[in-house]
Amino acid sequence: MSTNGLGRRTKYPAKYSAFSLIKHGLTKADWPQAWRKHELKSSYDVVIVGAGVHGLATAYYLATNHGITNVAILDKGYVGGGGSGRNTAIVRSNYLTPEGVRFYDRSVKLYEGLAADLNFNIMFGQMGHLTLAHNDSSLRTMRWRAEVNKLEGIDSEVIGPDDIKKLVPYMDTSENTRYPILGALYHPPGGTVRHDAVNWGYARGADVRGCEIHQQTEVQSIETVDDRVVAVDTSRGRIATSTVVNCTAGWASLINAMVGLKMPLVTHPLQAAVTEPVKKFLNAVVVSGSLHVYVSQTDRGELVFGASTDPYPSYSMRGSLAFTEELAGHVLELMPGIAKMRLLRQWAGLCDMTPDFSPIMGITPVKGFLVDVGWGTYGFKAGPVSGESMAQLVATGITPENIASFDLARFPEGRLVGEKGAAAVGH
Amino acid sequence: MSTAVTTGRRLAPQAGEVIDRRAPLSFRWDGKTYTGFVGDTIVSALVASGVDVFSRSFKYKRPRGVLSATFHDPGCTVQVGDEPNVRAAHRRLAAGMEVSPENVWPSLKFDVGAANQLLGRFLSSGFYYKTFIKPQRLWPAYQQILGRFAAGGVTAADAEHGYFDKRYIHVDVCVAGGGPAGMAAAVAAAESGASVLLVDEEYELGGHLRYGGDADLAALAELRAEVAVHESIEVMTNAAVTGRYDMNWIAVVQRQPGISVQGHAIHERLCKVRAGSLVVAAGLIERPYVFAGNDLPGVMLSTAVRRLVNLHAVRPGDNAVVFTANADGDACAQDLRRIGVGVTVVDARTDANIRRAEGGKRVKTVELADGRRVDCDLLVTAVGWTAATPLLNMAGDRPQYDATAARFFPTDRLAANVVVAGALAGDGSTSELVAHGAAAGATAAARAGHGSEVPAPALARVPHPELYRSTTHGIVDFSEDVSSKDMFSAKKEGYDSIELVKRYTTVTMGPSQGKLESANAVAIMAEAHGVSDFNEIGTTVWRPPYVPITLGALGGRGFENTRFSPMQPWHEQHNAKPLVAGDWIRPEHYGDPAAEVANVRRSVGIIDVTPLGKLDLRGPDVPKLLNLLYVNKWSRLPIGAVRYGVMCAEDGVVMDDGVTGRLGENHYIMTTTSSGAATVWEWTENWLQTEHPDWQIHVTPVTTGYASMNVAGPKSRELLGRVVSGVDLANDAFPYMHVRTATVADIAGCFMWRIGFTGELSYEIHVPAAYGLHVWEALFDAGFDLGVVPFGVEAQRIMRLEKGHFIVAQDTDGLTLGFGADLGWCIKLDKDDFAGKPELVWQSRRDDYQRLVGMQPVDPTIVPAEASQIVEGTKKIVGRVTSSRMSPTLGRSICLGFVEPRLATPGTIVTCQLPDRRRVPLKVIEGLAHFDPDGARMRI
Amino acid sequence: MIQVPCPWCGPRNSMEFRAVGESKSRPDVSTTTPEQWRHYLYTKSNLADWVTETWYHRAGCRRYFAVERHTVTNDIRESRLPAAQLRRQSDSGS
Amino acid sequence: MSGPPIAPIPVARSPIVATPPVEVVAGWEVSTHRSTAALRVSDLTWLCKVAVKADANGAFTARHPTTFGSARRLPGDLIEIGSDPGGWLTIGPVGDAAALVERLTDEVADAGEMVSVIDLTHGRALLRLTGPDSVGALAKLCAIDLADAVTPNLAAFRSSVGSLVTDVVRDDLVDGTLSYLLHCERSSGQHLFSCLVDAGAEYGIDIAGPPI
């Protein structure tokens, strides 16, 4: 199935290119709106809750791959204002289970072609991704991932301290540290994207194809008849629809509750932070599971940090001091030379964690109520493939093979997905 | 104040100046040597020496000079030695400072980047989203180039870490801001009997009074004296409250506190404050005006000029245009006249206005709204204030805009333990601000339990012209090079909410984090939307930290727990290779693990197993507990016997294993894996406290109360016979899987059990820890002639693998249920209840789970890497190797691993893919043990 | 850092504790069905509201106790002994 | 070496490397270094430590009114600490553990109450931090408010010190000098000791052997 067959045929009112930049520069003409505002219609074929990367991508692929455009994407805030605009935008596919690897690899492939697909530069920099191992058991897990990755054709290998030092000269790879670096899982295709660009590009692509993005539109309740979705009540009025897709990440449980569903989801804040910019010195994404930290450097020169989720569930996004303390302490264990760099800003997003560190995707006991939730700390990198797969499910009514193992029924049936081993921080 | 005679740009001595003219300092800037005085900031010293330009702007590389002369001054960020991004308008001069400009590649004067100014119209905000799209393969190259434009200074991989520190502080009242209101609040709180922490960003208390006139200086002296007399006030200057977190958990960063620890000056210190109340007296930040050329060097805020003139005795220019809308602007004009600067006043209150400023490396001409052009080298703007509300924001408030006073004010949404004082609340004379501060201080103290609340006298909201943008477009965010035009076009493109425009243009996202530009950003958005009420636009959420804080200060001294056994000194003397195992440091081996194995199999060896978890269990109900925690049965464990047990979690997944022995009628000792010690203890307490509080059981962790050593090998009995008294070691008297209390090497109160993790006759001795080293050495002395040698964790791993003993979390994973780990023999489903029973019952009825099996490579020389996959066809995974070693005993490679049930039959040949992609056959063996499967050697 | 009011030690920084999770009662293992049991293992209410949780004072008294916390504000309005202990006390009391 | 082995004389050792000069006193290897510094840390691991667990409202509690979170000085140079709900730790002179265990066990033997008495002498590392600047040093490691109003003399608490779970008892010297007893799991003793020395450096901390 082509991800952009219909997409290519769609004309943007103003195609983005160096040429158009210069033209607009000279003529001082205004750029058209990236996406438009609409009155809320009384009914839509599909209502997607959450205008983050998952919701927007689902709409985009509904339009491009299936020609379904009578779609409303509702968000109580603004486009990409939730986890999609708060994550550290790391993209990789070196997971532990074959199903996980195949799924995320499809996402990486989509990301590689996304700038062209969307005519929007998402700045996918594949600088390489390193997951450090500080003890033999995590080194064993890295080896495990590497071997599964290879079988799935993913570029992934365990490397030693010397090679790590070559890739990241700032890394303290000496033996006499409290957390000696024994090796790392090296994943060359891994890297980062500009998260806002992905959100906006999908929004623009969905909008131009007729899907309607409704910001500042909060879902207040969902009407069902005989366990079948019939309508969505919003802060801007009622929408009749037979299909609702829940793409609200940290808030997913609250939307689920509107149709009386409880799932194995716990919402934990996930914090991130950036430093002031300094000249480029870090040309890889570095992750340490044992030290609960991941770091990369943006083109602007800022270091972007993430860590593990907060230790107790919460819907608070206020951020904590303890997070920055642990983060800094652990980053300096890895790169002692940057102690005088300054932390500029911290923030938090909400993650809906599942017991097996895998998403919950697909149908539910309520007909017409589909979920794309349980995205924990790894949702952004899966945005494109999730959108593609959910769109296929909505359009065909058949659960695509690549998300079959992420079904809700796996919990009562005791078929948990084995990503546990690779999870912890791994992002 | 006397009229000053000026010498160059340095003014004659004057009241209120903070420089010490008797203490000149020499330093280097951009490769040349300059001098200044103690008390100078880097910038004031350079301005006094005639320097105008301190950096180039981020995107268009325009020259930047002094704007606010504060910590937040966006154009004055420099490199000092190995420290990047130093705020040169704040950092005080030190002798020999090596200061260099940032963002000026290749140099401050000549700058190719300046070509960007011509391209400016093409580099509109977000231009990078619209280009470099095709061909995709060129993006990495484009990205390289973009990367060159990264702002900021440089770091070095080997940069000296510097000394950083942390401390906890508990106070009744923390006051953020040491201006008149803040000082008054601190004094009032102290007089109510509260303990107080008074924090100010500047090097001295006083806020705007410091660079005011004679009356201000007099008032300041008084306030400082009052603060000084109160011992219960701790004053922190050159410090900032960087964050207010839940429940008044407050972060304060102290910069260069002037404390030296063993010769290391503390660079920064993070103070973690738990305060009863927080008084926010952060005051006002002067706002730049948006117009063409507003970022030219020589365009300054009135407060910047007053700081330079009155604090540092520096003459900022010779001919000034002062665009003023308030008293502070007027006072600035006064100051300039006093030092002999020619001043043209443009008074906004008479609807006069400025249109644009022109010039190259410095402002030359100002074009007024009425078309007049005035030449000058200094353009001063005094157009109003941004309320410093970040801390209020962090305390839950969303300040509201008041068009009359032309600034934002706090609302009543504020948390009760946060009180606003001074100019944030309104306008007033010094005495009015002091009165307001005092009331706030008393109220804060009352809410922290001292004295009673005092209603704050209302402060006026003095009408102020709403001045944000002139008729021309100019820079809104100086550190990000974002213009008002950029924001207009962003809005037109649909990035129309303040959050979206912030993300799209990056306005307010730079190093000054909106301190100077946020109000203007909101105003520009309101203008773009054509709304008059800024509150419809809202503001972006201020996030911590209020000012940037070093990673070093956040990281602190890095106290990481490390645990050692009593025998550690001996291990070090004997060249043990340290193995980091969680918190523990253990001997991995003493040089040759294979030889250590051979020696144990041949004669006798000793391993330090102190990290093994040990729980002392007492009480009549202990058997109930054991039956609940373990999958096997414990009801009839005789005194003197030990038994191996496995624990599963409630989901049936293997959690931990170990042996438990019964020492007396109601006395048991449970051992756990070393990594599982804490988990099992908490797990046990959980059951007892939340499910069975009625059970009579006392649990005491005694893990390191005992030094534990395993004496293993055919000669272990003979060795122990020489040092153990009070126990008959004969096989029938002290059989396998039994426990005895004994005196070992004259140490009473030891207990020893006979178990066989290594597969040999072996005794695990647990010795009162303080005597661990003594007993350990005694054993080696006593066994010298028997050839006793120590063995490490690696040798133990090899021997347990030879015996097929699995290791939890290595040979099992997060989804391995009991039966999958070949534990059918000990899982007793006929017990009424035990942790994880339901899942195990259901698993026992299935046959679809992978099995743990012993495997041997057909080629005995190949040792598959652990985690190598068992495969079928091109990529089907049907199992994996979990443990793998070369067996010195068998002279061949041996493995444990998981395979699909259909492959678990002994004799099956499976295919293993090695890391180098070679595929080799492995043979599934009978059972898990490769060596002495029926365990004869352990029972001799 | 929020402070958790330990019934034994008084208010302490949350770092000293382990948040065990939503308080749940364990099904009778002799009669439970896979659905019931796995509901007990995995399913959460995950409310944005006041919730009753179990916390463990790992770095203090080593006691498990119940906490009523609001998951949006993180305010805590009550902490008390675990239900089982309270039952036992009231039993012995009566 | 061959023939009959010569068993060395038993020596008890603390987990903390003793600062020279070192002597064996009462069977323990201890530092005899003396210090007059204003801030001092001493290794008192050799003192005996006996833990008791009993019903919070039983006979033992009645005889030992030391409440959780506080400590009492008792005759015979004993400090009884209310270390846990229903738990006590008594610190006494070096070598007295066996006698103390026996005494505490016998006390309520006939009360029919379940009481566990365990000698933890070997399970805990014990330090004493003494001097007016103890608060300043501890405040770098521990988040508990050390003000007199909150933690007066003979207050006891367990919290995190240098990211290690540690029992702290404020036990001022007879002359009123501020002083704290700190004890933790023996295996982390060296870590706790290093933390205190690092935190005390700003105040010129010195190491002193135990009073002999």
Short mmCIF file of C-alpha atoms in Angstrom, two decimals, chain B residues 497-796:
data_model
loop_
_atom_site.label_atom_id
_atom_site.label_comp_id
_atom_site.label_asym_id
_atom_site.label_seq_id
_atom_site.Cartn_x
_atom_site.Cartn_y
_atom_site.Cartn_z
CA SER B 497 -2.19 30.79 19.70
CA ILE B 498 0.58 32.19 21.89
CA GLU B 499 1.88 28.65 22.48
CA LEU B 500 1.99 27.87 18.76
CA VAL B 501 3.64 31.15 17.80
CA LYS B 502 6.19 30.58 20.55
CA ARG B 503 7.01 27.15 19.16
CA TYR B 504 7.00 28.30 15.53
CA THR B 505 9.05 31.49 15.90
CA THR B 506 10.87 30.40 19.11
CA VAL B 507 10.01 33.79 20.62
CA THR B 508 10.70 33.72 24.41
CA MET B 509 12.51 30.38 24.09
CA GLY B 510 16.07 31.69 24.24
CA PRO B 511 18.44 32.12 27.18
CA SER B 512 16.47 35.05 28.64
CA GLN B 513 13.34 32.87 28.63
CA GLY B 514 10.97 35.78 28.07
CA LYS B 515 12.11 37.95 30.98
CA LEU B 516 12.47 40.94 28.64
CA GLU B 517 10.23 39.99 25.75
CA SER B 518 7.16 38.08 26.96
CA ALA B 519 4.95 41.16 27.45
CA ASN B 520 5.90 42.46 24.02
CA ALA B 521 5.22 39.04 22.51
CA VAL B 522 1.71 39.05 23.96
CA ALA B 523 1.14 42.62 22.79
CA ILE B 524 2.27 41.82 19.25
CA MET B 525 -0.04 38.79 19.16
CA ALA B 526 -2.93 40.93 20.40
CA GLU B 527 -2.16 43.43 17.67
CA ALA B 528 -1.99 40.68 15.05
CA HIS B 529 -5.35 39.36 16.25
CA GLY B 530 -6.76 42.88 16.44
CA VAL B 531 -7.84 42.44 20.05
CA SER B 532 -7.27 45.09 22.70
CA ASP B 533 -7.52 42.86 25.76
CA PHE B 534 -4.25 40.98 26.16
CA ASN B 535 -6.00 38.50 28.46
CA GLU B 536 -7.70 37.02 25.40
CA ILE B 537 -4.23 36.11 24.17
CA GLY B 538 -3.05 34.76 27.50
CA THR B 539 0.60 34.18 28.28
CA THR B 540 2.90 31.25 27.82
CA VAL B 541 3.50 29.28 31.00
CA TRP B 542 6.75 30.27 32.73
CA ARG B 543 8.64 27.12 33.63
CA PRO B 544 11.50 26.59 36.04
CA PRO B 545 14.25 27.47 36.37
CA TYR B 546 13.71 31.22 36.72
CA VAL B 547 17.34 31.70 35.81
CA PRO B 548 19.60 29.05 34.28
CA ILE B 549 21.47 26.87 36.77
CA THR B 550 24.60 24.83 36.16
CA LEU B 551 24.40 21.06 35.80
CA GLY B 552 27.16 20.94 38.39
CA ALA B 553 25.02 22.63 41.04
CA LEU B 554 22.06 20.40 40.24
CA GLY B 555 24.25 17.30 40.36
CA GLY B 556 25.99 18.35 43.54
CA ARG B 557 28.58 16.16 45.17
CA GLY B 558 27.01 12.96 43.84
CA PHE B 559 26.80 10.72 46.90
CA GLU B 560 26.29 7.21 45.50
CA ASN B 561 26.01 4.37 47.98
CA THR B 562 28.66 1.68 47.59
CA ARG B 563 28.65 -1.48 49.69
CA PHE B 564 31.59 -3.67 50.69
CA SER B 565 31.99 -6.97 52.51
CA PRO B 566 34.24 -7.21 55.58
CA MET B 567 36.75 -9.09 53.43
CA GLN B 568 37.16 -6.27 50.90
CA PRO B 569 40.67 -5.27 52.13
CA TRP B 570 41.81 -8.87 51.61
CA HIS B 571 40.30 -8.97 48.10
CA GLU B 572 42.16 -5.79 47.19
CA GLN B 573 45.45 -7.13 48.54
CA HIS B 574 44.93 -10.24 46.40
CA ASN B 575 44.27 -8.34 43.15
CA ALA B 576 40.62 -9.24 42.86
CA LYS B 577 39.07 -7.75 39.74
CA PRO B 578 36.20 -5.61 41.07
CA LEU B 579 32.73 -6.34 39.76
CA VAL B 580 30.04 -3.70 40.20
CA ALA B 581 26.90 -5.61 41.21
CA GLY B 582 24.22 -3.06 42.05
CA ASP B 583 25.47 -1.21 45.13
CA TRP B 584 28.01 -3.93 45.84
CA ILE B 585 31.61 -4.21 44.75
CA ARG B 586 32.51 -7.92 44.54
CA PRO B 587 35.53 -9.93 43.36
CA GLU B 588 34.82 -11.13 39.82
CA HIS B 589 37.96 -13.25 39.92
CA TYR B 590 41.53 -13.25 41.22
CA GLY B 591 43.22 -13.62 37.86
CA ASP B 592 42.13 -16.96 36.38
CA PRO B 593 38.51 -18.03 36.88
CA ALA B 594 39.03 -21.35 35.02
CA ALA B 595 41.85 -22.28 37.42
CA GLU B 596 39.63 -21.26 40.34
CA VAL B 597 36.98 -23.70 39.09
CA ALA B 598 39.50 -26.51 38.62
CA ASN B 599 40.79 -25.96 42.13
CA VAL B 600 37.33 -26.14 43.70
CA ARG B 601 36.51 -29.32 41.79
CA ARG B 602 39.90 -30.79 42.77
CA SER B 603 40.39 -29.64 46.38
CA VAL B 604 38.77 -26.63 48.04
CA GLY B 605 38.06 -22.95 47.39
CA ILE B 606 36.35 -20.14 49.22
CA ILE B 607 34.08 -17.42 47.84
CA ASP B 608 32.82 -14.28 49.58
CA VAL B 609 29.02 -14.39 49.36
CA THR B 610 28.29 -11.68 51.93
CA PRO B 611 25.87 -9.81 49.61
CA LEU B 612 23.42 -12.74 49.82
CA GLY B 613 20.23 -11.33 51.34
CA LYS B 614 19.46 -12.66 54.82
CA LEU B 615 16.27 -12.22 56.76
CA ASP B 616 15.95 -13.29 60.38
CA LEU B 617 12.40 -14.65 60.81
CA ARG B 618 10.95 -15.35 64.25
CA GLY B 619 7.57 -16.41 65.54
CA PRO B 620 5.09 -19.26 65.55
CA ASP B 621 3.55 -18.21 62.22
CA VAL B 622 6.73 -18.25 60.12
CA PRO B 623 5.72 -21.49 58.30
CA LYS B 624 2.53 -19.76 57.15
CA LEU B 625 4.64 -16.93 55.74
CA LEU B 626 7.04 -19.30 53.97
CA ASN B 627 4.16 -21.23 52.47
CA LEU B 628 2.74 -17.95 51.15
CA LEU B 629 5.98 -16.56 49.74
CA TYR B 630 7.45 -19.72 48.22
CA VAL B 631 5.90 -21.98 45.60
CA ASN B 632 6.98 -25.08 47.54
CA LYS B 633 5.93 -26.47 50.96
CA TRP B 634 7.36 -25.47 54.34
CA SER B 635 4.98 -26.84 56.93
CA ARG B 636 7.24 -29.63 58.09
CA LEU B 637 10.78 -28.28 57.91
CA PRO B 638 12.65 -29.92 60.82
CA ILE B 639 14.89 -27.89 63.11
CA GLY B 640 18.40 -28.08 61.69
CA ALA B 641 17.25 -28.49 58.10
CA VAL B 642 17.45 -26.06 55.20
CA ARG B 643 15.40 -26.10 52.01
CA TYR B 644 15.69 -24.47 48.62
CA GLY B 645 12.71 -22.33 47.63
CA VAL B 646 11.49 -20.25 44.71
CA MET B 647 9.28 -17.16 44.92
CA CYS B 648 6.93 -15.99 42.20
CA ALA B 649 5.18 -12.65 41.96
CA GLU B 650 1.39 -12.46 41.80
CA ASP B 651 1.59 -12.71 38.00
CA GLY B 652 3.38 -16.04 38.38
CA VAL B 653 6.70 -14.66 37.15
CA VAL B 654 9.78 -16.04 38.89
CA MET B 655 10.91 -13.36 41.35
CA ASP B 656 13.64 -14.73 43.58
CA ASP B 657 15.13 -17.90 45.01
CA GLY B 658 17.29 -19.02 47.90
CA VAL B 659 17.48 -21.34 50.85
CA THR B 660 15.77 -20.99 54.19
CA GLY B 661 16.89 -22.85 57.25
CA ARG B 662 15.27 -23.55 60.60
CA LEU B 663 17.60 -22.74 63.48
CA GLY B 664 15.13 -23.21 66.32
CA GLU B 665 11.53 -23.91 67.20
CA ASN B 666 10.42 -20.44 66.08
CA HIS B 667 13.60 -19.16 64.46
CA TYR B 668 14.41 -19.24 60.75
CA ILE B 669 16.94 -17.57 58.48
CA MET B 670 15.93 -16.88 54.90
CA THR B 671 18.50 -16.11 52.22
CA THR B 672 17.67 -14.32 48.99
CA THR B 673 19.65 -13.38 45.90
CA SER B 674 21.87 -10.37 46.60
CA SER B 675 20.03 -8.20 44.08
CA GLY B 676 16.67 -9.40 45.43
CA ALA B 677 17.41 -8.75 49.12
CA ALA B 678 15.60 -5.41 49.39
CA THR B 679 12.71 -6.45 47.15
CA VAL B 680 12.02 -9.66 49.08
CA TRP B 681 12.11 -7.83 52.41
CA GLU B 682 9.60 -5.20 51.20
CA TRP B 683 7.50 -7.97 49.64
CA THR B 684 7.49 -9.86 52.94
CA GLU B 685 6.56 -6.76 54.97
CA ASN B 686 3.81 -6.01 52.46
CA TRP B 687 2.17 -9.40 53.03
CA LEU B 688 2.50 -9.15 56.80
CA GLN B 689 1.37 -5.53 57.15
CA THR B 690 -1.40 -5.33 54.57
CA GLU B 691 -2.75 -8.91 54.36
CA HIS B 692 -1.87 -10.73 57.59
CA PRO B 693 -1.24 -8.25 60.44
CA ASP B 694 -2.57 -10.94 62.78
CA TRP B 695 0.32 -13.32 62.13
CA GLN B 696 2.93 -13.45 64.90
CA ILE B 697 6.14 -12.88 62.99
CA HIS B 698 9.14 -10.60 63.46
CA VAL B 699 11.27 -9.94 60.39
CA THR B 700 14.75 -8.48 60.75
CA PRO B 701 17.13 -8.01 57.81
CA VAL B 702 20.58 -9.22 58.84
CA THR B 703 22.26 -9.28 55.44
CA THR B 704 25.44 -7.56 56.54
CA GLY B 705 25.27 -8.63 60.16
CA TYR B 706 27.03 -11.68 58.87
CA ALA B 707 30.05 -12.14 56.67
CA SER B 708 29.16 -15.05 54.42
CA MET B 709 31.65 -17.35 52.79
CA ASN B 710 31.13 -20.54 50.88
CA VAL B 711 33.79 -23.20 51.41
CA ALA B 712 33.46 -25.55 48.45
CA GLY B 713 35.24 -28.62 47.18
CA PRO B 714 35.97 -32.24 48.13
CA LYS B 715 38.40 -31.08 50.81
CA SER B 716 36.09 -28.52 52.39
CA ARG B 717 35.11 -30.85 55.23
CA GLU B 718 38.74 -31.48 56.04
CA LEU B 719 39.49 -27.77 56.04
CA LEU B 720 36.55 -26.92 58.25
CA GLY B 721 37.44 -29.73 60.60
CA ARG B 722 40.54 -27.73 61.50
CA VAL B 723 38.70 -24.51 62.46
CA VAL B 724 35.16 -25.51 63.44
CA SER B 725 34.33 -26.61 66.96
CA GLY B 726 31.03 -27.70 68.49
CA VAL B 727 29.78 -29.46 65.37
CA ASP B 728 30.23 -32.98 64.14
CA LEU B 729 30.92 -32.51 60.44
CA ALA B 730 30.54 -36.21 59.57
CA ASN B 731 28.26 -36.78 56.60
CA ASP B 732 25.58 -38.54 58.59
CA ALA B 733 25.82 -36.11 61.55
CA PHE B 734 25.65 -33.01 59.36
CA PRO B 735 24.07 -34.14 56.10
CA TYR B 736 23.46 -32.25 52.89
CA MET B 737 20.79 -29.49 53.18
CA HIS B 738 21.19 -29.05 56.92
CA VAL B 739 22.22 -26.18 59.16
CA ARG B 740 24.29 -26.02 62.35
CA THR B 741 25.35 -23.25 64.66
CA ALA B 742 29.04 -23.42 65.38
CA THR B 743 32.19 -21.76 66.61
CA VAL B 744 34.52 -21.06 63.71
CA ALA B 745 38.11 -19.98 64.28
CA ASP B 746 37.19 -19.18 67.88
CA ILE B 747 34.23 -17.06 66.81
CA ALA B 748 30.98 -18.18 68.42
CA GLY B 749 27.54 -17.49 67.02
CA CYS B 750 28.32 -18.58 63.49
CA PHE B 751 25.86 -20.68 61.58
CA MET B 752 26.72 -22.81 58.62
CA TRP B 753 24.64 -24.70 56.17
CA ARG B 754 25.57 -27.44 53.84
CA ILE B 755 24.32 -26.66 50.34
CA GLY B 756 25.71 -27.01 46.85
CA PHE B 757 25.30 -24.15 44.43
CA THR B 758 28.69 -25.11 42.96
CA GLY B 759 27.79 -28.80 42.90
CA GLU B 760 30.55 -29.74 45.32
CA LEU B 761 30.55 -30.70 48.96
CA SER B 762 30.27 -27.22 50.40
CA TYR B 763 29.47 -25.30 53.53
CA GLU B 764 28.14 -21.76 53.61
CA ILE B 765 29.44 -20.15 56.79
CA HIS B 766 27.82 -17.05 58.21
CA VAL B 767 30.08 -15.23 60.66
CA PRO B 768 29.36 -12.17 62.83
CA ALA B 769 30.51 -9.52 60.37
CA ALA B 770 33.18 -7.80 62.44
CA TYR B 771 35.03 -11.13 62.56
CA GLY B 772 34.56 -11.83 58.85
CA LEU B 773 38.10 -10.94 57.87
CA HIS B 774 39.51 -12.86 60.85
CA VAL B 775 37.66 -16.07 59.96
CA TRP B 776 38.40 -15.65 56.25
CA GLU B 777 42.14 -15.36 56.95
CA ALA B 778 41.99 -18.21 59.46
CA LEU B 779 40.46 -20.46 56.79
CA PHE B 780 43.23 -19.68 54.34
CA ASP B 781 45.90 -20.23 56.98
CA ALA B 782 44.33 -23.51 58.03
CA GLY B 783 43.86 -24.77 54.48
CA PHE B 784 47.19 -23.69 53.04
CA ASP B 785 48.45 -27.25 52.73
CA LEU B 786 45.13 -28.33 51.21
CA GLY B 787 45.68 -25.88 48.38
CA VAL B 788 42.76 -23.66 49.32
CA VAL B 789 42.38 -20.63 47.03
CA PRO B 790 39.71 -17.96 46.75
CA PHE B 791 37.29 -17.99 43.87
CA GLY B 792 35.20 -15.15 42.49
CA VAL B 793 31.76 -14.60 41.05
CA GLU B 794 32.85 -15.71 37.58
CA ALA B 795 34.08 -19.11 38.76
CA GLN B 796 30.86 -19.55 40.69
#
